[in-house]
Coordinates of C-alpha atoms and ligand atoms in Angstrom, one line a residue:
X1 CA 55.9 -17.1 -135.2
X2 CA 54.2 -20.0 -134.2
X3 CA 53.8 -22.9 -137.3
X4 CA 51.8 -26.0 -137.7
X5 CA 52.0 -27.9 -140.5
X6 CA 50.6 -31.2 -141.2
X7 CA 50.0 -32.3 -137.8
X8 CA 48.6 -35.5 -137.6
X9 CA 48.4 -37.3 -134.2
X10 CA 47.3 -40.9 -133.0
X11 CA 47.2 -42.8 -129.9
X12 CA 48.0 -46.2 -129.6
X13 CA 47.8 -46.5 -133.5
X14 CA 44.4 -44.8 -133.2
X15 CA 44.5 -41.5 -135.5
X16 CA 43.0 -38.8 -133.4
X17 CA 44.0 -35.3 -135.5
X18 CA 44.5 -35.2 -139.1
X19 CA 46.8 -32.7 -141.0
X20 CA 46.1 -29.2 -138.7
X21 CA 47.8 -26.4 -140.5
X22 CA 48.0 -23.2 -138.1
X23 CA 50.2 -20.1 -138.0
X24 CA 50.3 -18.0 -134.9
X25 CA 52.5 -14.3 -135.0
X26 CA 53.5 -13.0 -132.1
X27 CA 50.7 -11.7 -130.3
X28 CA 48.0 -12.6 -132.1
X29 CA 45.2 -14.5 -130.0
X30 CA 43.7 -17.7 -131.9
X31 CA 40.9 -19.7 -130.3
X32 CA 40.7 -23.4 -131.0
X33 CA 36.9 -24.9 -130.8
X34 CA 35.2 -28.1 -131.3
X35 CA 33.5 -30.4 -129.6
X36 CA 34.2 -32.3 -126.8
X37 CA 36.0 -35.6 -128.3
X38 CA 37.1 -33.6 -131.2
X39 CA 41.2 -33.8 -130.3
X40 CA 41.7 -30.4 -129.2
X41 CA 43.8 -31.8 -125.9
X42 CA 45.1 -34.4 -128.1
X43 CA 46.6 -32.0 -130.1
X44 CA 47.6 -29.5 -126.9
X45 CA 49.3 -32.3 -125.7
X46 CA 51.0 -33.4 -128.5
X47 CA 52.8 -29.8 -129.3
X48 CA 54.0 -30.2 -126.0
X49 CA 55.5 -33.3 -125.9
X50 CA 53.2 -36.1 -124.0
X51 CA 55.0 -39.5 -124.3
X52 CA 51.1 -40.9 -124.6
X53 CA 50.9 -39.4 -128.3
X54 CA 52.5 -40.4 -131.6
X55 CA 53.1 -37.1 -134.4
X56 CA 53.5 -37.9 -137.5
X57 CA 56.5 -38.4 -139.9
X58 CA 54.9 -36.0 -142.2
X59 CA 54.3 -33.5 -139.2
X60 CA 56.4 -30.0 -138.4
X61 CA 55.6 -27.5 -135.6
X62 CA 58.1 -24.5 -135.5
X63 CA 58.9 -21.8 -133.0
X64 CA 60.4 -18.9 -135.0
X65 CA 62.1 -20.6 -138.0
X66 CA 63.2 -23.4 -135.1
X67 CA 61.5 -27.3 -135.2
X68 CA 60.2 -28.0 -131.8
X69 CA 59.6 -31.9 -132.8
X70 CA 62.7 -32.9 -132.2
X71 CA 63.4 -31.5 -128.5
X72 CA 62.2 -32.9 -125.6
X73 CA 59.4 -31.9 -123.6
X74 CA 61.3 -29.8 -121.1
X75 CA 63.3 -28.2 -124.0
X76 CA 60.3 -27.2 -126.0
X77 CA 59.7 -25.3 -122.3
X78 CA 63.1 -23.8 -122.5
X79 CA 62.4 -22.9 -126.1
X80 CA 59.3 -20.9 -125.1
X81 CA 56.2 -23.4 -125.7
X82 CA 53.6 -23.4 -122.3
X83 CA 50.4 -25.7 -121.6
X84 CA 48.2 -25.1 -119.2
X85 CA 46.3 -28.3 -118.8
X86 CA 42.8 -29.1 -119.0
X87 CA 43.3 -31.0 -115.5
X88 CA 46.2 -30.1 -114.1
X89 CA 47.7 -33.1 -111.7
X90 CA 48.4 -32.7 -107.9
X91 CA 51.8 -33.5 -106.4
X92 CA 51.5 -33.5 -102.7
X93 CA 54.7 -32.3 -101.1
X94 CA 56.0 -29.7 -103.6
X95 CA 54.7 -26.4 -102.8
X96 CA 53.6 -23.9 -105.8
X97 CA 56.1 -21.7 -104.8
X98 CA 59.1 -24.2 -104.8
X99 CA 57.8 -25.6 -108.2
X100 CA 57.7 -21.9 -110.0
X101 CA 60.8 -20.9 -108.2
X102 CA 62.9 -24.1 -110.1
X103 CA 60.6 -23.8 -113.1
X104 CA 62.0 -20.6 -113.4
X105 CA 65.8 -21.2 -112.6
X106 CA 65.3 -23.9 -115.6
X107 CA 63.9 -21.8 -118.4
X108 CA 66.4 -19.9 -120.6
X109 CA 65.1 -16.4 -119.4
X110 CA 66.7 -13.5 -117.5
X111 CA 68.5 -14.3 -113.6
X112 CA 66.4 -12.9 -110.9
X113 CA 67.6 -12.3 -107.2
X114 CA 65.1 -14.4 -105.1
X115 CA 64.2 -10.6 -103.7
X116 CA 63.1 -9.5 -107.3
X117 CA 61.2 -13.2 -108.3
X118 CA 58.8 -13.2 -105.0
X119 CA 58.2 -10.0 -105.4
X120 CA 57.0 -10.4 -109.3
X121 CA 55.4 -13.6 -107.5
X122 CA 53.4 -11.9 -105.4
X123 CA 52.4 -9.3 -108.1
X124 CA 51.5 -11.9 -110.5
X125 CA 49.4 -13.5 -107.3
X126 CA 47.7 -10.9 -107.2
X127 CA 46.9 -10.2 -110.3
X128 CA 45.1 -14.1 -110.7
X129 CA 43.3 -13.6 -107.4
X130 CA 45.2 -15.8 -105.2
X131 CA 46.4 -14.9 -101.7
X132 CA 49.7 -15.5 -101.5
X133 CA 50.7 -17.6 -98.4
X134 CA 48.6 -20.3 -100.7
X135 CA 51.9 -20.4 -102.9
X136 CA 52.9 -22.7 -99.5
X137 CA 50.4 -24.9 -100.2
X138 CA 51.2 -28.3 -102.6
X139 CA 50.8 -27.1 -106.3
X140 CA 47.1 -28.0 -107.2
X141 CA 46.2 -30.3 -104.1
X142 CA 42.9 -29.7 -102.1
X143 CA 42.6 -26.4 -104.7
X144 CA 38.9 -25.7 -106.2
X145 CA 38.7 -26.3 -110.0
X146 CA 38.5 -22.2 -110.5
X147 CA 41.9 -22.2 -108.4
X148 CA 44.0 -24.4 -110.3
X149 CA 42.8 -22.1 -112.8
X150 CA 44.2 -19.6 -111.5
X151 CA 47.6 -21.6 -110.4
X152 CA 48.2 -22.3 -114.0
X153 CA 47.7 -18.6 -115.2
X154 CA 50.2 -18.0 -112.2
X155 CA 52.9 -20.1 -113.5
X156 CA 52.1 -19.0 -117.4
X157 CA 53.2 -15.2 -116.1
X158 CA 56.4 -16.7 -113.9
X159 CA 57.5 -18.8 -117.5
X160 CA 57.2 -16.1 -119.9
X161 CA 56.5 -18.4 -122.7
X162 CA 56.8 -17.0 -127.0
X163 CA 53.3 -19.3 -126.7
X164 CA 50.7 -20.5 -124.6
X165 CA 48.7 -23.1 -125.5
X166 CA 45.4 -22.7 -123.0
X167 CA 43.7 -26.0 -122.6
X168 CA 40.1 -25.7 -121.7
X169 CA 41.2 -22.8 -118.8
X170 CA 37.4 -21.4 -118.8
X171 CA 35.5 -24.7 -117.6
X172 CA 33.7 -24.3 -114.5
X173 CA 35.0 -20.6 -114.1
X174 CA 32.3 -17.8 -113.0
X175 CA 32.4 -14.7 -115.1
X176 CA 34.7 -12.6 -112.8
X177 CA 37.6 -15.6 -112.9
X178 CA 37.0 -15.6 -116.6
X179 CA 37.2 -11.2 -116.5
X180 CA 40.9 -12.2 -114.7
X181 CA 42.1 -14.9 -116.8
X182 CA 41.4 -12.4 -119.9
X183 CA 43.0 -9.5 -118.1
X184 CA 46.2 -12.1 -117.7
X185 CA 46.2 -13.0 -121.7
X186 CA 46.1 -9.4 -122.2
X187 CA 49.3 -8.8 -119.6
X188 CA 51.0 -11.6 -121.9
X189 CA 50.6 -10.2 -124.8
X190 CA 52.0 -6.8 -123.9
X191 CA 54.8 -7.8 -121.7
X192 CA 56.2 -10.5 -124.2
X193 CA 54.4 -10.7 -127.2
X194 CA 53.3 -13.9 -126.2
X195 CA 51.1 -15.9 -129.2
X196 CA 48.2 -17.9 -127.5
X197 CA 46.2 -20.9 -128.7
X198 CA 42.7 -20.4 -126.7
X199 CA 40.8 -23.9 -126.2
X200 CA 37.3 -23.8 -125.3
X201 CA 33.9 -24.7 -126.6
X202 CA 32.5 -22.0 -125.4
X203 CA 32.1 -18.2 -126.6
X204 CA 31.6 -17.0 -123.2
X205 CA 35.6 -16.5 -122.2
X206 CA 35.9 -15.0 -125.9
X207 CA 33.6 -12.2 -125.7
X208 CA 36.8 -11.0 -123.1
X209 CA 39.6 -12.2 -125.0
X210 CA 38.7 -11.1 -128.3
X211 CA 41.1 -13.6 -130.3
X212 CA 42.0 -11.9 -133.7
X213 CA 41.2 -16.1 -135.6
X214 CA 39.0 -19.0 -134.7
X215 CA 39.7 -22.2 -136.1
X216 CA 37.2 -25.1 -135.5
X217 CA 38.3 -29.2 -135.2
X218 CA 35.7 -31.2 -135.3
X219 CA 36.7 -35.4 -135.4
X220 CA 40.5 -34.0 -135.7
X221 CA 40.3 -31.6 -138.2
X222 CA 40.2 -28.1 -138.8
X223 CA 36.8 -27.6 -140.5
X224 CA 37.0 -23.6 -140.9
X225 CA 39.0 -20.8 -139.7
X226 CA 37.7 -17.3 -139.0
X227 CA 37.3 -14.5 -137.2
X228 CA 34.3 -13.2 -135.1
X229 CA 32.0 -14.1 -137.2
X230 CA 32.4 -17.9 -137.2
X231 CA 32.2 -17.5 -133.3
X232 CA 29.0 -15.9 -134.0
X233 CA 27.8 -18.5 -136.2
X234 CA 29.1 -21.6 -134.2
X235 CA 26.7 -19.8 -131.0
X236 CA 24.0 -19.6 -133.0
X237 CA 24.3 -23.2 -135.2
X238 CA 26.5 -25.5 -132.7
X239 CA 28.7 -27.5 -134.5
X240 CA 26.8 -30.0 -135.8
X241 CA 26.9 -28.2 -139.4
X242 CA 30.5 -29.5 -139.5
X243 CA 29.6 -33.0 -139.6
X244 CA 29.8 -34.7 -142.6
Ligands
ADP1 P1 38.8 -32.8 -126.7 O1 39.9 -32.2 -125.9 O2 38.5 -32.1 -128.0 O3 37.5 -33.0 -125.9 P2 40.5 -35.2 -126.7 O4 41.7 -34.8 -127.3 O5 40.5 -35.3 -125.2 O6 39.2 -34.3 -127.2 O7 40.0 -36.6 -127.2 C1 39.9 -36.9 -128.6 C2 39.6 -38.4 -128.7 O8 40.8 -39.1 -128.5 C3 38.6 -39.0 -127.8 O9 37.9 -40.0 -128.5 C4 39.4 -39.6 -126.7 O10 38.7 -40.6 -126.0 C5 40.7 -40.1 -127.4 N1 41.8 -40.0 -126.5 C6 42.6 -39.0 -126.3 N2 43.6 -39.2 -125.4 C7 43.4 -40.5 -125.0 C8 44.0 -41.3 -124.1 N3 45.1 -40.9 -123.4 N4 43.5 -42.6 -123.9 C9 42.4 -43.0 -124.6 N5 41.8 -42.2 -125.5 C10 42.2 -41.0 -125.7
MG2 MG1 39.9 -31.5 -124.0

């Protein structure tokens, strides 16, 4: 069980989100929508740990009955929390491969032989539609937008995580990339139970998913919560009925 509650965040002294309660179970899909400027990577960021962003005193995120807030950003991975950013930064020099191989080795999972983890690489490859002699390449350097996509679904199925926080993963994908991402939730979900927070502003990658809650921030806050419904309503009326 993934728990907000109270969440406030600002940067440099700015307030940008403003008291988000949320409660994911394990498994359940929830997608997150707003408008752009509305905090919803502010807030991504935040749960993981970004130095950049301030959480309130007042402020508690739990991961099954355990506070998150006081571990570091690579302990909150250990503890099962994943982001997959909205623009994922290039580091020329350290292939995708290595990078998964000592993500992996550091997260508090099960030991695989180096036989048994390239070949669940190259299934998990597969399965995100990318070849696999690209996992030599530098992680997210000279990739398309659509294939760092698909290099952060890759490393979400490699880290096993109790949550995944997806940050915008649907911009600039065609409909088949969004069909694979879906498919990948879906794989999540079954294998691990894994709880997902799905950002986007559009419906178009949640006609796939088919998250069980939608909650809606607009200017930092979490206007309304629902379930199909409110996606239905927010294609139909945008979100401008939100604004006070
Ligand atoms: P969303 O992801 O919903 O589009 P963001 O969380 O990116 O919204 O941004 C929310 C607001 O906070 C915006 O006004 C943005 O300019 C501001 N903000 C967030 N992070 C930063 C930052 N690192 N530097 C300056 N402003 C920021
Ligand atoms: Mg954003």
């Amino acid at each position: 069980m993934f728990e907000l509650s109270n969440v406030s965040v600002s940067y440099n002294k700015k307030n940008i989100v403003s008291a988000v309660n949320l409660t994911i179970k394990p498994g359940e899909i929830h997608a997150l929508m707003g408008p752009n400027g509305s905090g919803k990577s502010t807030l991504s960021l935040a749960i993981v740990g970004h130095p950049q962003y301030t959480i309130s005193r007042q402020s508690k995120i739990k991961l099954n009955q355990q506070d998150i807030l006081s571990l570091d950003p690579y302990q909150r991975a250990q503890a099962g929390v994943f982001l997959t950013f909205q623009n994922p930064v290039a580091i020329p020099g350290l292939s995708i491969k290595h990078m998964l191989k000592t993500m992996r080795d550091h997260l508090e999972l099960p030991k695989t032989t180096t036989k048994d983890f390239i070949a669940a690489l190259k299934k998990y490859a597969h399965m995100v539609g990318l070849p696999y002699e690209a996992l030599d390449r530098s992680i997210h350097d000279g990739f398309s937008g659509g294939e760092k996509k698909r290099i952060e679904m890759l490393s979400l199925l490699v880290a096993e995580p109790k949550v995944a926080i997806l940050d915008e993963i649907d911009s600039g994908l065609d409909v088949d990339a969004i069909k694979i991402i879906s498919q990948t939730i879906q794989y999540a979900k079954k294998e691990w139970q894994t709880s997902f927070l799905v950002v986007t502003h559009y419906r178009r990658i949640l006609d796939h998913i088919k998250p069980d809650y939608a909650h809606i921030l607009v200017k930092g806050k979490l206007v309304k919560s629902g379930k199909q419904q409110l996606i239905d309503q927010i294609e139909r009326d945008g979100y401008a009925q939100f604004n006070q």
